[in-house]
């Protein structure tokens, strides 16, 4: 919030300093110089973030854009899945569409620096999946236009299931780091067995 206000407040400060200095000393030389100095000072005070913070914010914004693009693809695939007649294929698509947003949430929570690359990679897979689902629905609705439509549909079902399995395995890999912490916590939940006094 302070960063958004930095430029407008600095501009107002420059105008105020210019007017006050000009009215006090009547100099067109010193008034603009002092106005610029005041504007820079005010801007720097309000925009106190380091370049590393700005770079980090830019990365987070770009990562979120990639996630949003992927989530938009997922919504499209979810709509298409309703037209898929095969229960096996539809279930694989529904499963994938549930798991991928969970993958993004877990990556963002546990390894935010890899969210951009994860969302980029998954987004590429989702674009391929979207194209495959469109084609699958066309094969399903107009089988006479294709040679061996049954084989093509089965290939689509296997591809949908492979993607769902890939998404689930990705979440499990993210969780592996948590499991190590979980097991360590389990060891410390209960106190060690107390020696019997006798």
C-alpha atoms as one frame of an Amber mdcrd trajectory, in Angstrom:
protein
   0.000   0.000   0.000   2.757   2.409   0.927   4.486   1.653  -2.377   1.396
   2.645  -4.371   1.169   5.936  -2.497   4.881   6.748  -2.824   4.754   8.387
  -6.265   1.570  10.485  -5.773   2.671  11.693  -2.319   6.132  12.535  -3.667
   4.535  14.541  -6.464   2.353  16.459  -3.995   5.408  17.118  -1.810   7.294
  18.470  -4.836   4.471  20.876  -5.697   4.125  22.076  -2.088   7.883  22.618
  -1.700   8.082  24.412  -5.050   5.220  26.793  -4.146   6.505  27.477  -0.615
  10.108  28.086  -1.731   9.014  30.277  -4.627   6.756  32.352  -2.352   9.459
  32.693   0.320  12.489  33.534  -1.802  11.001  34.131  -5.267  13.666  32.038
  -6.990  12.899  30.009 -10.083  16.310  28.394  -9.708  16.116  27.024  -6.156
  12.396  26.225  -6.038  12.479  23.410  -8.647  15.760  21.995  -7.317  14.466
  21.780  -3.750  11.125  20.430  -5.019  12.897  17.557  -6.805  15.021  16.804
  -3.738  11.916  16.758  -1.526  10.049  14.496  -3.968  12.936  12.017  -4.080
  13.228  12.004  -0.284   9.507  11.438   0.243   9.431   8.716  -2.409  12.382
   6.883  -0.836  10.854   7.105   2.647   7.551   5.624   1.498   9.053   3.083
  -0.880  11.398   1.501   1.622  11.443  -1.973   0.094  14.696  -3.399  -1.112
  15.222  -4.475  -4.711  15.243  -8.105  -3.478  11.737  -7.605  -2.063  10.544
  -6.050  -5.314  12.085  -8.908  -7.288  10.455 -11.409  -4.936   7.089  -9.690
  -5.377   7.505  -9.731  -9.159   8.275 -13.453  -9.018   5.225 -14.098  -6.821
   3.015 -12.118  -9.226   4.336 -14.018 -12.250   3.915 -17.346 -10.453   0.334
 -16.448  -9.542  -0.371 -15.556 -13.182   0.848 -19.012 -14.226  -1.309 -20.635
 -11.535  -4.336 -18.608 -12.669  -3.778 -19.678 -16.290  -3.597 -23.321 -15.201
  -6.728 -23.007 -13.053  -8.582 -21.505 -15.996  -7.611 -24.534 -18.086  -8.829
 -26.803 -15.291 -12.241 -25.119 -15.275 -12.485 -25.676 -19.022 -11.528 -29.338
 -18.646 -14.094 -29.757 -15.857 -16.801 -28.423 -18.174 -15.678 -30.766 -20.954
 -15.537 -33.763 -18.602 -19.306 -33.561 -18.181 -19.651 -34.532 -21.858 -17.373
 -37.567 -21.534 -19.561 -40.694 -21.536 -17.006 -43.193 -20.267 -17.149 -43.304
 -16.450 -13.464 -44.301 -16.304 -12.338 -41.370 -18.454 -14.631 -38.895 -16.683
 -13.407 -40.045 -13.239  -9.756 -39.658 -14.281 -10.429 -36.113 -15.508 -12.365
 -35.183 -12.362  -9.597 -36.578 -10.174  -6.922 -34.627 -12.047  -8.972 -31.431
 -11.796  -9.258 -31.876  -8.019  -5.611 -32.734  -7.445  -3.888 -30.005  -9.489
  -5.241 -27.044  -7.433  -4.219 -28.926  -4.270  -0.745 -29.388  -5.758  -0.461
 -25.629  -6.331  -1.610 -24.879  -2.758   0.923 -27.259  -1.264   3.802 -26.068
  -3.444   2.975 -22.452  -2.583   2.923 -23.271   1.133   6.019 -25.469   1.243
   8.239 -24.304  -1.612   7.011 -20.951  -2.985  10.203 -20.472  -5.005   9.254
 -23.412  -7.212   5.631 -22.364  -7.791   6.386 -20.616 -11.096   8.170 -23.613
 -12.613   5.570 -26.042 -11.252   2.673 -23.993 -12.625   4.451 -23.571 -15.971
   5.080 -27.295 -16.336   1.588 -28.312 -15.205   0.082 -25.604 -17.422   1.800
 -27.157 -20.449   0.431 -30.573 -19.546  -3.043 -29.112 -19.028  -3.003 -27.502
 -22.485  -2.198 -30.911 -23.972  -4.894 -32.526 -21.840  -7.438 -29.909 -22.930
  -6.683 -30.644 -26.589  -6.907 -34.394 -25.977 -10.284 -34.059 -24.217 -11.677
 -31.982 -27.108 -10.504 -34.629 -29.569 -11.819 -37.457 -27.375 -15.286 -35.884
 -27.278 -15.267 -35.516 -31.057 -14.268 -39.176 -31.481 -16.951 -40.159 -28.991
 -19.695 -38.161 -30.732 -18.689 -38.893 -34.364 -16.940 -42.291 -34.344 -17.704
 -42.933 -38.012 -15.262 -40.157 -38.967 -12.317 -42.031 -37.427 -10.520 -45.291
 -38.150 -10.632 -47.544 -35.105 -12.453 -45.078 -32.819 -12.585 -47.601 -29.956
  -8.801 -47.829 -29.850  -8.544 -44.022 -29.983 -10.986 -43.678 -27.077  -9.070
 -46.240 -25.021  -5.830 -44.364 -25.704  -7.521 -41.189 -24.469  -8.714 -42.904
 -21.287  -5.193 -44.189 -20.590  -3.750 -40.706 -21.182  -6.293 -39.110 -18.823
  -5.460 -41.669 -16.141  -1.705 -41.149 -16.609  -2.146 -37.428 -16.047  -4.276
 -37.996 -12.925  -1.615 -40.408 -11.604   1.135 -37.888 -12.414  -0.701 -35.124
 -10.526  -1.263 -37.362  -7.500   2.361 -38.497  -7.467   3.457 -34.846  -7.653
   1.436 -34.043  -4.521   2.951 -37.067  -2.790   6.452 -35.854  -3.640   5.662
 -32.437  -2.157   4.371 -34.221   0.953   7.571 -36.251   1.415   9.249 -33.319
   3.115   6.272 -33.037   5.443   6.365 -36.756   6.221   9.889 -36.492   7.546
   8.747 -33.698   9.872   5.605 -35.661  10.766   7.637 -38.730  11.772   9.969
 -36.556  13.835   6.952 -35.003  15.567   5.506 -38.445  16.288   8.688 -39.366
  18.115   8.334 -36.326  20.360   4.555 -36.368  20.924   4.767 -38.779  23.874
   7.527 -38.560  26.445   9.990 -41.407  26.577   9.058 -44.255  28.865   9.857
 -43.374  32.434  12.021 -45.771  34.369  10.204 -47.804  36.964  11.103 -46.911
  40.505  11.366 -49.907  42.681
